[in-house]
Structures are given as structure tokens and as C-alpha cells.
Coordinates of C-alpha atoms and ligand atoms in Angstrom, one line a residue:
M1 CA 0.0 0.0 0.0
A2 CA 1.3 3.4 -0.9
N3 CA 0.3 7.0 -0.3
V4 CA -0.4 8.9 -3.5
V5 CA 0.6 12.3 -4.7
V6 CA -1.4 13.9 -7.5
V7 CA 0.3 16.5 -9.7
G8 CA -0.5 18.3 -12.9
S9 CA 1.8 17.3 -15.8
Q10 CA 1.0 20.3 -18.0
W11 CA 0.0 23.9 -17.3
G12 CA -2.7 23.2 -14.8
D13 CA -6.4 22.5 -15.2
E14 CA -5.7 18.9 -16.2
G15 CA -8.6 17.7 -14.1
K16 CA -6.8 17.2 -10.8
G17 CA -9.9 18.0 -8.7
K18 CA -12.0 15.4 -10.4
I19 CA -9.3 12.7 -10.0
V20 CA -8.5 13.7 -6.4
D21 CA -12.3 13.5 -5.6
W22 CA -12.5 10.1 -7.2
L23 CA -9.4 8.8 -5.4
S24 CA -10.4 10.2 -2.1
E25 CA -12.9 7.5 -1.6
R26 CA -9.9 5.2 -1.1
A27 CA -8.0 7.7 1.1
D28 CA -8.2 8.7 4.8
V29 CA -6.5 12.1 4.6
V30 CA -6.3 14.6 1.7
V31 CA -3.5 17.2 1.9
R32 CA -2.8 20.4 -0.1
F33 CA 0.9 21.1 -0.1
Q34 CA 1.5 24.2 -2.3
G35 CA -0.2 27.0 -4.1
G36 CA -3.2 28.8 -2.8
H37 CA -6.5 30.0 -4.1
N38 CA -5.0 30.6 -7.5
A39 CA -6.1 26.9 -8.0
G40 CA -9.5 26.1 -9.4
H41 CA -10.6 22.5 -9.0
T42 CA -14.1 21.6 -10.4
L43 CA -15.8 18.4 -9.1
V44 CA -19.1 17.1 -10.5
V45 CA -20.9 14.6 -8.3
D46 CA -24.3 13.4 -9.6
G47 CA -24.7 16.6 -11.5
K48 CA -23.9 18.8 -8.6
V49 CA -20.9 21.1 -9.2
Y50 CA -18.4 22.0 -6.5
K51 CA -15.7 24.6 -7.2
L52 CA -12.7 24.5 -4.9
S53 CA -9.8 26.9 -4.8
L54 CA -8.1 26.6 -1.4
L55 CA -9.7 23.7 0.3
P56 CA -8.6 20.1 -0.5
S57 CA -10.9 18.3 -2.8
G58 CA -11.4 15.6 -0.2
I59 CA -13.6 18.0 1.8
V60 CA -16.8 17.1 -0.2
R61 CA -16.6 13.5 1.2
Q62 CA -17.8 12.8 4.7
G63 CA -15.4 11.1 7.0
K64 CA -12.1 12.2 5.4
L65 CA -9.6 14.4 7.1
S66 CA -8.6 17.5 4.9
I67 CA -5.4 19.3 5.5
I68 CA -3.9 22.6 4.3
G69 CA -0.2 22.1 4.6
N70 CA 2.5 24.7 5.4
G71 CA 3.5 24.8 1.8
V72 CA 0.3 26.6 0.9
V73 CA -0.1 30.4 1.0
F74 CA -3.3 31.0 2.8
D75 CA -5.7 33.8 2.3
P76 CA -8.0 33.9 5.4
H77 CA -10.7 35.9 3.6
A78 CA -10.8 33.5 0.7
F79 CA -11.0 30.6 3.2
V80 CA -14.0 32.1 5.0
A81 CA -15.8 32.8 1.7
E82 CA -15.1 29.4 0.2
S83 CA -16.1 27.6 3.4
A84 CA -19.4 29.5 3.5
K85 CA -20.1 28.6 -0.2
L86 CA -19.4 25.0 0.4
K87 CA -21.5 24.9 3.6
A88 CA -24.4 26.4 1.6
Q89 CA -24.0 23.4 -0.7
G90 CA -24.3 21.0 2.2
V91 CA -20.6 20.2 2.7
T92 CA -19.3 20.0 6.2
V93 CA -16.4 22.3 6.9
S94 CA -15.4 22.0 10.6
P95 CA -12.3 21.9 12.7
E96 CA -12.9 18.2 13.1
C97 CA -12.5 17.4 9.4
L98 CA -10.2 20.2 8.4
K99 CA -6.8 21.3 9.8
I100 CA -4.6 24.2 8.8
A101 CA -0.9 24.0 9.5
E102 CA 0.1 26.5 12.1
N103 CA 3.3 27.4 10.1
T104 CA 1.4 28.4 7.0
A105 CA 2.1 31.9 5.5
L106 CA -0.8 34.2 5.1
I107 CA -1.9 36.1 2.0
L108 CA -3.1 39.6 3.0
S109 CA -4.8 42.4 1.0
L110 CA -1.4 44.1 0.4
H111 CA -0.2 40.9 -1.4
R112 CA -3.3 41.0 -3.7
E113 CA -2.8 44.7 -4.3
L114 CA 0.9 44.3 -5.1
D115 CA 0.1 41.4 -7.6
G116 CA -2.3 43.8 -9.3
F117 CA 0.0 46.8 -9.3
R118 CA 2.7 44.8 -11.0
E119 CA 0.4 43.2 -13.5
D120 CA -1.1 46.5 -14.4
A121 CA 2.3 48.1 -14.8
A122 CA 3.6 45.1 -16.8
S123 CA 0.5 45.2 -19.1
N124 CA 1.6 48.6 -20.3
S125 CA 5.1 47.3 -21.1
G126 CA 3.9 44.0 -22.6
T127 CA 5.7 41.9 -19.9
K128 CA 2.8 40.7 -17.7
I129 CA 2.7 37.1 -16.5
G130 CA -1.1 36.9 -16.5
T131 CA -1.3 35.9 -12.9
T132 CA -4.6 35.2 -11.1
R133 CA -4.0 38.4 -9.1
R134 CA -4.6 36.5 -5.9
G135 CA -1.4 37.7 -4.3
I136 CA 0.3 34.3 -4.6
G137 CA 3.7 35.6 -5.8
P138 CA 4.1 38.4 -3.3
A139 CA 3.0 36.1 -0.4
Y140 CA 5.7 33.5 -1.3
E141 CA 8.3 36.4 -1.6
D142 CA 7.5 37.4 1.9
K143 CA 7.7 33.8 3.2
V144 CA 11.2 33.4 1.6
G145 CA 12.1 36.9 2.8
R146 CA 11.3 35.8 6.4
R147 CA 8.8 38.5 7.0
A148 CA 5.5 36.6 6.4
V149 CA 2.8 36.7 9.0
R150 CA 1.8 33.0 9.6
V151 CA -1.3 31.4 10.9
M152 CA 0.1 30.9 14.4
D153 CA 0.9 34.6 14.7
L154 CA -2.9 35.3 14.9
A155 CA -2.8 33.7 18.3
D156 CA 0.0 35.8 19.7
L157 CA -1.1 39.4 20.0
D158 CA 2.1 40.4 21.7
T159 CA 4.3 39.7 18.7
L160 CA 1.8 40.3 15.9
P161 CA 2.4 44.1 15.9
L162 CA 6.1 43.5 15.5
K163 CA 5.5 41.1 12.6
V164 CA 3.2 43.6 10.9
D165 CA 5.8 46.4 11.4
R166 CA 8.5 44.3 9.7
L167 CA 6.1 43.4 6.8
L168 CA 5.1 47.0 6.3
T169 CA 8.6 48.4 6.3
H170 CA 9.2 46.3 3.2
H171 CA 5.8 46.8 1.6
N172 CA 5.5 50.5 2.1
A173 CA 9.0 51.1 0.6
L174 CA 7.8 49.1 -2.4
R175 CA 4.5 50.9 -2.7
R176 CA 6.1 54.3 -2.4
G177 CA 8.6 53.3 -5.2
L178 CA 5.8 52.0 -7.4
G179 CA 3.7 55.2 -6.8
H180 CA 1.0 53.7 -4.6
P181 CA -0.3 54.9 -1.2
E182 CA 1.2 53.3 1.9
V183 CA -0.8 50.9 4.1
S184 CA -1.3 51.7 7.7
H185 CA -0.3 49.4 10.6
E186 CA -3.8 49.7 12.0
A187 CA -5.4 48.6 8.8
I188 CA -3.4 45.4 8.6
M189 CA -3.8 44.7 12.3
Q190 CA -7.5 45.1 11.9
E191 CA -7.6 42.8 8.9
L192 CA -5.8 40.1 10.9
I193 CA -7.8 40.4 14.1
S194 CA -11.1 40.4 12.2
V195 CA -10.4 36.8 10.9
A196 CA -8.4 35.3 13.8
D197 CA -11.5 33.8 15.5
E198 CA -12.6 32.1 12.3
I199 CA -9.1 30.6 11.5
L200 CA -7.6 29.7 14.8
P201 CA -10.0 26.7 15.6
Y202 CA -8.6 25.0 12.5
M203 CA -5.0 25.5 13.4
D204 CA -2.9 22.5 14.3
R205 CA 0.5 20.8 14.2
V206 CA 0.0 19.2 10.9
W207 CA 3.4 17.4 10.8
K208 CA 2.4 15.6 14.0
I209 CA -1.0 14.6 12.7
L210 CA 0.6 13.3 9.5
D211 CA 3.2 11.4 11.5
D212 CA 0.5 9.8 13.7
K213 CA -1.6 8.9 10.6
R214 CA 1.3 7.5 8.8
R215 CA 2.3 5.3 11.8
A216 CA -1.3 4.1 12.1
G217 CA -1.3 3.0 8.4
A218 CA -3.7 5.7 7.1
R219 CA -3.8 6.3 3.4
I220 CA -2.7 9.9 2.6
L221 CA -3.5 11.6 -0.7
F222 CA -1.5 14.7 -1.5
E223 CA -3.3 17.1 -3.8
G224 CA -1.1 19.2 -6.0
A225 CA -2.3 22.4 -7.6
Q226 CA -1.2 24.0 -10.9
G227 CA 1.1 21.9 -13.1
T228 CA 4.7 21.0 -13.8
L229 CA 5.1 23.6 -16.5
L230 CA 4.1 26.2 -14.0
D231 CA 6.7 25.1 -11.5
I232 CA 9.0 27.9 -10.3
D233 CA 12.1 25.8 -11.2
H234 CA 10.9 23.4 -13.9
G235 CA 8.3 25.5 -15.7
T236 CA 8.3 28.1 -18.4
Y237 CA 10.0 30.7 -16.2
P238 CA 9.1 33.5 -15.7
F239 CA 5.6 32.6 -16.9
V240 CA 5.1 30.3 -13.9
T241 CA 3.5 30.4 -10.5
S242 CA 5.7 31.0 -7.4
S243 CA 5.8 27.6 -5.9
N244 CA 7.3 24.2 -6.7
T245 CA 4.4 22.3 -8.1
V246 CA 6.2 19.0 -8.6
A247 CA 5.7 15.8 -6.5
G248 CA 8.8 16.3 -4.4
Q249 CA 7.2 19.4 -2.9
A250 CA 4.6 17.2 -1.1
S251 CA 7.2 16.4 1.5
P252 CA 8.3 19.9 2.7
G253 CA 4.9 21.4 1.9
A254 CA 3.2 19.0 4.3
G255 CA 5.9 18.1 6.8
I256 CA 6.4 14.4 6.0
G257 CA 9.5 12.5 4.9
P258 CA 10.0 11.9 1.1
D259 CA 9.6 8.1 1.5
S260 CA 6.0 8.7 2.5
I261 CA 5.0 10.2 -0.8
G262 CA 4.6 6.9 -2.5
Y263 CA 2.9 6.7 -5.9
V264 CA 3.2 9.7 -8.1
L265 CA 0.1 10.1 -10.3
G266 CA 0.4 12.7 -13.1
I267 CA -2.9 14.2 -14.2
T268 CA -2.7 14.6 -18.0
K269 CA -5.2 16.2 -20.4
A270 CA -5.6 14.4 -23.7
Y271 CA -4.7 17.7 -25.4
T272 CA -3.0 20.8 -23.9
T273 CA -4.3 24.1 -22.4
R274 CA -2.7 27.1 -20.7
V275 CA -4.1 30.2 -19.0
G276 CA -2.1 33.4 -18.9
E277 CA 1.0 34.5 -20.9
G278 CA 4.0 32.4 -21.9
P279 CA 5.2 30.0 -24.5
F280 CA 2.9 27.2 -25.8
P281 CA 4.5 25.4 -28.7
T282 CA 1.4 23.3 -29.8
E283 CA -1.1 26.2 -29.3
Q284 CA -3.8 26.2 -32.0
D285 CA -5.0 29.8 -32.4
N286 CA -7.4 28.6 -35.1
E287 CA -10.6 26.5 -35.5
V288 CA -8.9 23.5 -33.9
G289 CA -8.3 25.5 -30.7
E290 CA -11.8 26.8 -30.9
F291 CA -13.2 23.3 -31.2
L292 CA -11.2 22.1 -28.2
G293 CA -12.0 25.2 -26.1
T294 CA -15.7 25.0 -26.8
K295 CA -16.1 21.2 -26.5
G296 CA -13.9 21.1 -23.4
H297 CA -15.4 24.2 -21.8
E298 CA -12.0 25.7 -21.4
F299 CA -12.6 28.7 -19.2
G300 CA -10.7 29.3 -16.0
T301 CA -12.5 28.5 -12.8
V302 CA -10.8 31.3 -10.9
T303 CA -10.6 34.2 -13.3
G304 CA -13.1 33.1 -16.0
R305 CA -10.4 33.7 -18.6
K306 CA -10.5 31.7 -21.8
R307 CA -7.9 29.0 -21.8
R308 CA -5.5 28.7 -24.7
C309 CA -5.8 25.3 -26.4
G310 CA -3.6 23.1 -28.5
W311 CA -2.5 19.6 -29.4
F312 CA -1.1 17.1 -27.0
D313 CA 2.6 17.8 -26.4
A314 CA 4.4 14.5 -25.6
V315 CA 7.7 16.3 -25.2
L316 CA 6.4 18.3 -22.2
V317 CA 4.7 15.4 -20.5
R318 CA 7.7 13.2 -21.0
Q319 CA 9.7 15.8 -19.2
A320 CA 7.1 16.0 -16.5
V321 CA 7.3 12.3 -16.0
A322 CA 11.0 12.7 -15.4
V323 CA 11.0 15.7 -13.0
N324 CA 8.1 14.4 -10.9
G325 CA 9.0 10.7 -11.0
I326 CA 5.5 10.0 -12.3
N327 CA 4.6 6.3 -11.9
G328 CA 1.4 6.5 -13.9
I329 CA -1.0 9.0 -15.4
A330 CA -4.7 9.8 -15.2
L331 CA -5.6 10.7 -18.7
T332 CA -8.5 13.1 -18.7
K333 CA -10.8 14.7 -21.3
L334 CA -10.3 12.1 -23.9
D335 CA -14.0 12.6 -24.8
V336 CA -13.2 16.1 -26.0
L337 CA -11.4 14.6 -28.9
D338 CA -14.4 12.6 -30.0
G339 CA -15.5 13.6 -33.6
L340 CA -12.1 14.8 -34.9
D341 CA -11.0 13.2 -38.2
E342 CA -7.3 13.7 -37.4
I343 CA -5.5 14.2 -34.1
K344 CA -2.0 15.6 -33.9
V345 CA 0.6 14.8 -31.3
C346 CA 3.8 16.7 -30.8
T347 CA 6.8 14.3 -30.6
G348 CA 9.7 16.7 -30.7
Y349 CA 10.8 20.2 -31.5
R350 CA 12.9 21.9 -34.0
L351 CA 15.1 24.6 -32.5
D352 CA 16.9 26.8 -35.0
G353 CA 16.7 23.9 -37.5
V354 CA 17.9 21.2 -35.1
L355 CA 15.6 18.4 -33.9
I356 CA 15.5 18.2 -30.0
D357 CA 13.4 16.0 -27.7
Y358 CA 13.1 18.3 -24.6
L359 CA 11.9 21.8 -23.7
P360 CA 14.9 24.0 -23.5
A361 CA 15.3 26.1 -20.3
S362 CA 15.8 29.6 -21.8
Q363 CA 12.9 31.9 -22.4
G364 CA 14.1 32.8 -25.9
A365 CA 14.5 29.2 -26.9
Q366 CA 11.2 28.2 -25.5
A367 CA 9.5 30.9 -27.6
R368 CA 11.4 29.7 -30.7
V369 CA 10.8 25.9 -30.6
E370 CA 8.6 24.6 -33.4
P371 CA 6.6 21.5 -32.8
V372 CA 7.2 18.4 -34.9
Y373 CA 3.9 16.5 -35.2
E374 CA 2.7 13.0 -35.9
T375 CA -0.9 12.7 -37.2
L376 CA -3.2 10.0 -35.9
E377 CA -6.6 9.0 -37.2
G378 CA -9.5 10.1 -35.1
W379 CA -12.4 7.8 -34.1
K380 CA -16.0 7.7 -35.2
G381 CA -17.7 6.4 -32.0
T382 CA -17.8 8.2 -28.7
T383 CA -15.7 7.9 -25.5
K384 CA -17.9 10.2 -23.5
G385 CA -19.1 8.7 -20.3
A386 CA -17.3 5.4 -21.0
R387 CA -16.8 3.4 -17.8
S388 CA -15.0 0.4 -19.2
W389 CA -12.1 -0.1 -21.5
N390 CA -14.2 -2.2 -23.7
D391 CA -16.6 0.7 -24.4
L392 CA -13.8 2.7 -26.1
P393 CA -13.5 2.8 -29.9
A394 CA -10.4 0.9 -31.1
Q395 CA -8.8 4.0 -32.5
A396 CA -9.2 5.8 -29.2
V397 CA -7.4 2.9 -27.5
K398 CA -4.7 3.3 -30.1
Y399 CA -4.4 7.0 -29.2
V400 CA -4.1 6.2 -25.5
R401 CA -1.5 3.5 -26.1
H402 CA 0.5 5.7 -28.3
I403 CA 0.6 8.5 -25.7
E404 CA 1.8 5.9 -23.1
E405 CA 4.6 5.0 -25.4
L406 CA 5.6 8.6 -26.2
I407 CA 5.7 9.7 -22.5
G408 CA 7.1 6.6 -21.0
A409 CA 4.4 6.1 -18.4
P410 CA 1.3 3.9 -18.2
V411 CA -2.3 5.1 -17.9
A412 CA -3.6 4.2 -14.4
L413 CA -6.9 6.0 -14.7
L414 CA -8.9 7.3 -17.7
S415 CA -11.5 10.0 -17.3
T416 CA -14.3 10.3 -19.9
S417 CA -16.5 13.1 -18.5
P418 CA -16.6 15.7 -15.7
E419 CA -18.7 13.3 -13.6
R420 CA -17.0 11.5 -10.7
D421 CA -18.0 8.0 -11.8
D422 CA -17.2 8.4 -15.5
T423 CA -13.7 7.1 -14.7
I424 CA -12.0 3.9 -15.8
L425 CA -9.6 2.3 -13.3
V426 CA -6.6 0.5 -14.8
T427 CA -4.2 0.4 -11.9
D428 CA -5.1 1.4 -8.3
P429 CA -2.4 3.9 -7.3
F430 CA -2.9 3.1 -3.6
Q431 CA -2.3 -0.6 -4.3
D432 CA 0.7 -0.3 -6.7
Ligands
GDP1 P1 -7.8 21.1 -12.2 O1 -7.4 22.5 -11.9 O2 -6.7 20.3 -12.6 O3 -8.6 20.5 -11.0 O4 -8.8 21.1 -13.4 P2 -10.1 22.1 -13.5 O5 -11.2 21.6 -12.6 O6 -9.7 23.5 -13.4 O7 -10.4 21.9 -15.1 C1 -10.8 20.7 -15.6 C2 -12.2 20.8 -16.1 O8 -12.5 19.7 -16.9 C3 -13.3 20.8 -15.1 O9 -14.4 21.6 -15.5 C4 -13.8 19.4 -15.0 O10 -15.1 19.3 -14.5 C5 -13.6 18.9 -16.4 N1 -13.2 17.5 -16.6 C6 -12.4 16.7 -15.8 N2 -12.3 15.5 -16.3 C7 -13.0 15.6 -17.5 C8 -13.2 14.6 -18.6 O11 -12.6 13.5 -18.6 N3 -13.9 15.0 -19.6 C9 -14.5 16.2 -19.7 N4 -15.2 16.5 -20.7 N5 -14.3 17.1 -18.7 C10 -13.6 16.8 -17.6
IMO2 P1 -5.1 24.7 -11.1 O1 -4.7 24.1 -9.7 C1 -3.9 27.0 -14.5 C2 -1.2 30.4 -13.8 C3 -1.8 31.8 -14.0 C4 -0.5 32.5 -14.5 C5 0.6 31.8 -13.6 C6 1.0 32.6 -12.4 O2 -6.5 25.0 -11.2 O3 -4.5 23.8 -12.1 P2 -0.2 33.0 -10.1 O4 -1.5 33.7 -9.7 O5 -0.1 31.7 -9.6 O6 0.9 33.9 -9.7 O7 -0.2 33.0 -11.7 O8 0.1 30.6 -13.3 N1 -2.0 29.5 -12.9 C7 -2.8 28.5 -13.3 N2 -3.1 28.1 -14.5 N3 -4.3 26.4 -13.4 C8 -4.0 26.8 -12.2 O9 -4.3 26.1 -11.1 C9 -3.2 27.9 -12.1 N4 -2.7 28.6 -11.0 C10 -2.0 29.6 -11.5 O10 -2.8 31.8 -15.0 O11 -0.2 32.1 -15.9
MG3 MG1 -8.0 24.4 -12.4

């Protein structure tokens, strides 16, 4: 029996939420270990839609322990709003079933504002990242800069003013430099004090809970957000998010040893999408992209932005298999390809006339690579809603097998619609 970490193998929105929800039936604990409410995970259970950003996707199932690990950047206001929305949908969100690590860094209004100031300024110079404007980058900067306010600080009103002073010395210097008004000490103190009572009941020593659970033989499911190509080190820098999104991050981001991570499941869309700016070699800014976007409902959960769409890029996913140590993939949205006469798959790139089989690290080279495609036949029947391998058209099976070969990892799960149960199990990651 293994624990399982779920990671995105592309640019996010691969369907991690759906797969984590499906897998969480087999898990005891579901843990978020990086990112924040920049994530948008959509679950569909018997036609009912749940949209999660900050809370682990395991929260919708009764009897599971959900954990927000220290690797997350935590916006208390977003937490209160999301909890209220879920409660209104009948989901239990209580300190019994949800724990927030005491050493988690907070996202405050000044982080959100700074994110926005920078993106607005960069829009004028054509250098914006296209962030979700949730304050993710600025909050991680403060964490690494050792001036973050953390969840536990809400409980210590003696030291909180000193922490806020330290934070504001930095932020007000930045704000003055960028031509924006300063923030007052009182405003930030008020912001923190106003949420403390709603957050503190959930605060706990998560490393200890996980250690106890591990020793008791509980199954732990680590839920990654974003995707490998958005990883701060391994992604298309600087068009990335500000955390490590790869599987290894589950260990420091939750407070558990690396040998507890277990099986690495890469969630992989049967084509490719990206939201925000940055290179995208197989992007189809044409009728193919329109087809995929319309059929796949490719609009961002968090910002509502239209996702850019393109063909499956085996080069990127093969690289994701390597940097995450992916043991198997969950292939999602195969049904979106139903009805296409031909399907292209990128198998390599041409960079300045030379054939390469990896994504180069430099921004300039990433922008210059040209995809080399193989063309496969589409299929006539439908895969939508298929719940057994035998229900798949032969040509669809051929597509799946070919992807496995190109990326060097097997399909463990296949998803054929947004619905929880429209999922085909090939290998149980918890049993592998
Ligand atoms: P995440 O960020 O990785 O959790 O993915 P999102 O939830 O942002 O985006 C994936 C979208 O595709 C959601 O709207 C899901 O409901 C939907 N989805 C997931 N799996 C499938 C699938 O196999 N087929 C189809 N058609 N939609 C899917
Ligand atoms: P899920 O978990 C897709 C993208 C943003 C932007 C870049 C940086 O739903 O897969 P940030 O606000 O993090 O500083 O933005 O990262 N991005 C995502 N794209 N899915 C996500 O999460 C994303 N989270 C951030 O669009 O390009
Ligand atoms: Mg998403």
C-alpha cells in the first residue's frame, strides 16, 4: 500500500480536482501542499458542481480528514468565503474534518494589491505574467524573505504588531517606489484580528497529525495544484507560479518525509491548455483551438479567462514524467477529442533547425521551438461517459497506447467526462 501524490503534468487544469475526488474514496487524509486560491478545481458529483480553490478536494466526502499544509499560501478571507459557499452546498467544513498547519504563511490584502499593481504596470510594457491576481507571488516572496505573517501569529497578539511592522517596512517602501499609497499598521492589524477567530479553531500541528496517521497505516492523498510547466524551477520561467508544483514538494509542503510520498500520479489532459501568458509550442490559435475550447469548456474556474488550447505535447509530458517521478498518469478529457477526423501529437521540437526531444530552459529558446507532429486517425464512436475499457472505440485505445509509449508512463486512470464516476480504473495507485 502506498500514499499517492497527484500532480498536474502540463500547465494546470488537467482535471486534478476530479481525480482527487474520485481517489479520495480510497484515502483517509487529503492534503494540499503548495499554491493557494489561484487553483480552481471543479468536481461534479451526480450533476452537482463544486468549485474549490483553497480547500482540499477531499472535503466534499464525509469522514475524510482534509489538511492545508504549510507549503500553501493561505488567504483567510478566501477561506472564509469558500467555506461559506461549500457549507451552503451541504458540505461539512469544521475543525474536526479540516486542519490548517500553524506554520502556513498568510496572503493579505497588500499581497493581492501588489500582484495587481505589478500586472497593471507590466501590461503597459507587454511583460505581464497573466497571474490570477490573488497575491500568490508576493506572499511567497515574503515567506522566503522571512517577513511573512503566519497562521500561528494570529494567536500571539504580543508579537503580531512587530511582525506587521516588519512586513510594512518592506511593503510601504515598495509601494512608495511604485507610486501607490502606503498601508497603515492599524489597517493590517484590523484585517488580521477580524479573521483570527474564524481561523484559529482549525490551526494544528500538521506534521504531527501526519506522522501519527502514517504510523497508524492511514492512506494519505497529496493534492497538487497548478502543473509541472508552471513550477517555479521546472516550468516556463518567468511565466510560472511562485511555488514548486512537482511531486517532491509534497514532502516539505506538508511536513512528512520523502519516502511517505509513495505513488506519483500525473494528471494529464488528452490535449493541452494554458491560461495566462508564456510559450505554448502546440497552441492552435485557429478552428482546432476553438473546437477544443468550446467542447472542453476551457474557461478558467478562478478568473473566468478563456484557456488557450492546442494539441497534446508529448515532449512536455515526458519531461514532467521525469522531473516528478511519475509512476502512472490519469488521462483526462479524452471525450473532448471525439469527432475529430485527425489528431496531432507533438513528438519533438525543431530549435533553430535542429531536432530536439526536450523543452529548452531559456525563455528565448522556449519561444522559438517549433513542434514536430505525428498525425493520428480520429475515431467515429464516442468515448464520453465510458466506464469500461471495452466501451472505447479501437482508434481511441490506439491513441491512449501511443501516448503511453511517447511519454514513457502507463495510464492508471482514464477520465471520460466531468462526472465523478465516469472514470476507468486500470491500476489502483494506492495498491501499486
Ligand atoms: P484542475 O485545476 O486540474 O482540477 O482542473 P479544472 O477543474 O480547473 O479543469 C478541468 C475541467 O474539466 C473541469 O471543469 C472538470 O469538470 C472537467 N473535466 C475533468 N475531467 C474531464 C473529462 O474527462 N472530460 C470532460 N469533458 N471534462 C472533464
Ligand atoms: P489549477 O490548480 C492553470 C497560472 C496563471 C498564470 C501563472 C501565475 O486549477 O490547475 P499566479 O496567480 O499563480 O501567480 O499566476 O500561473 N496559474 C494557473 N493556471 N491552473 C492553475 O491552477 C493555475 N494557477 C496559476 O494563469 O499564468
Ligand atoms: Mg483548475
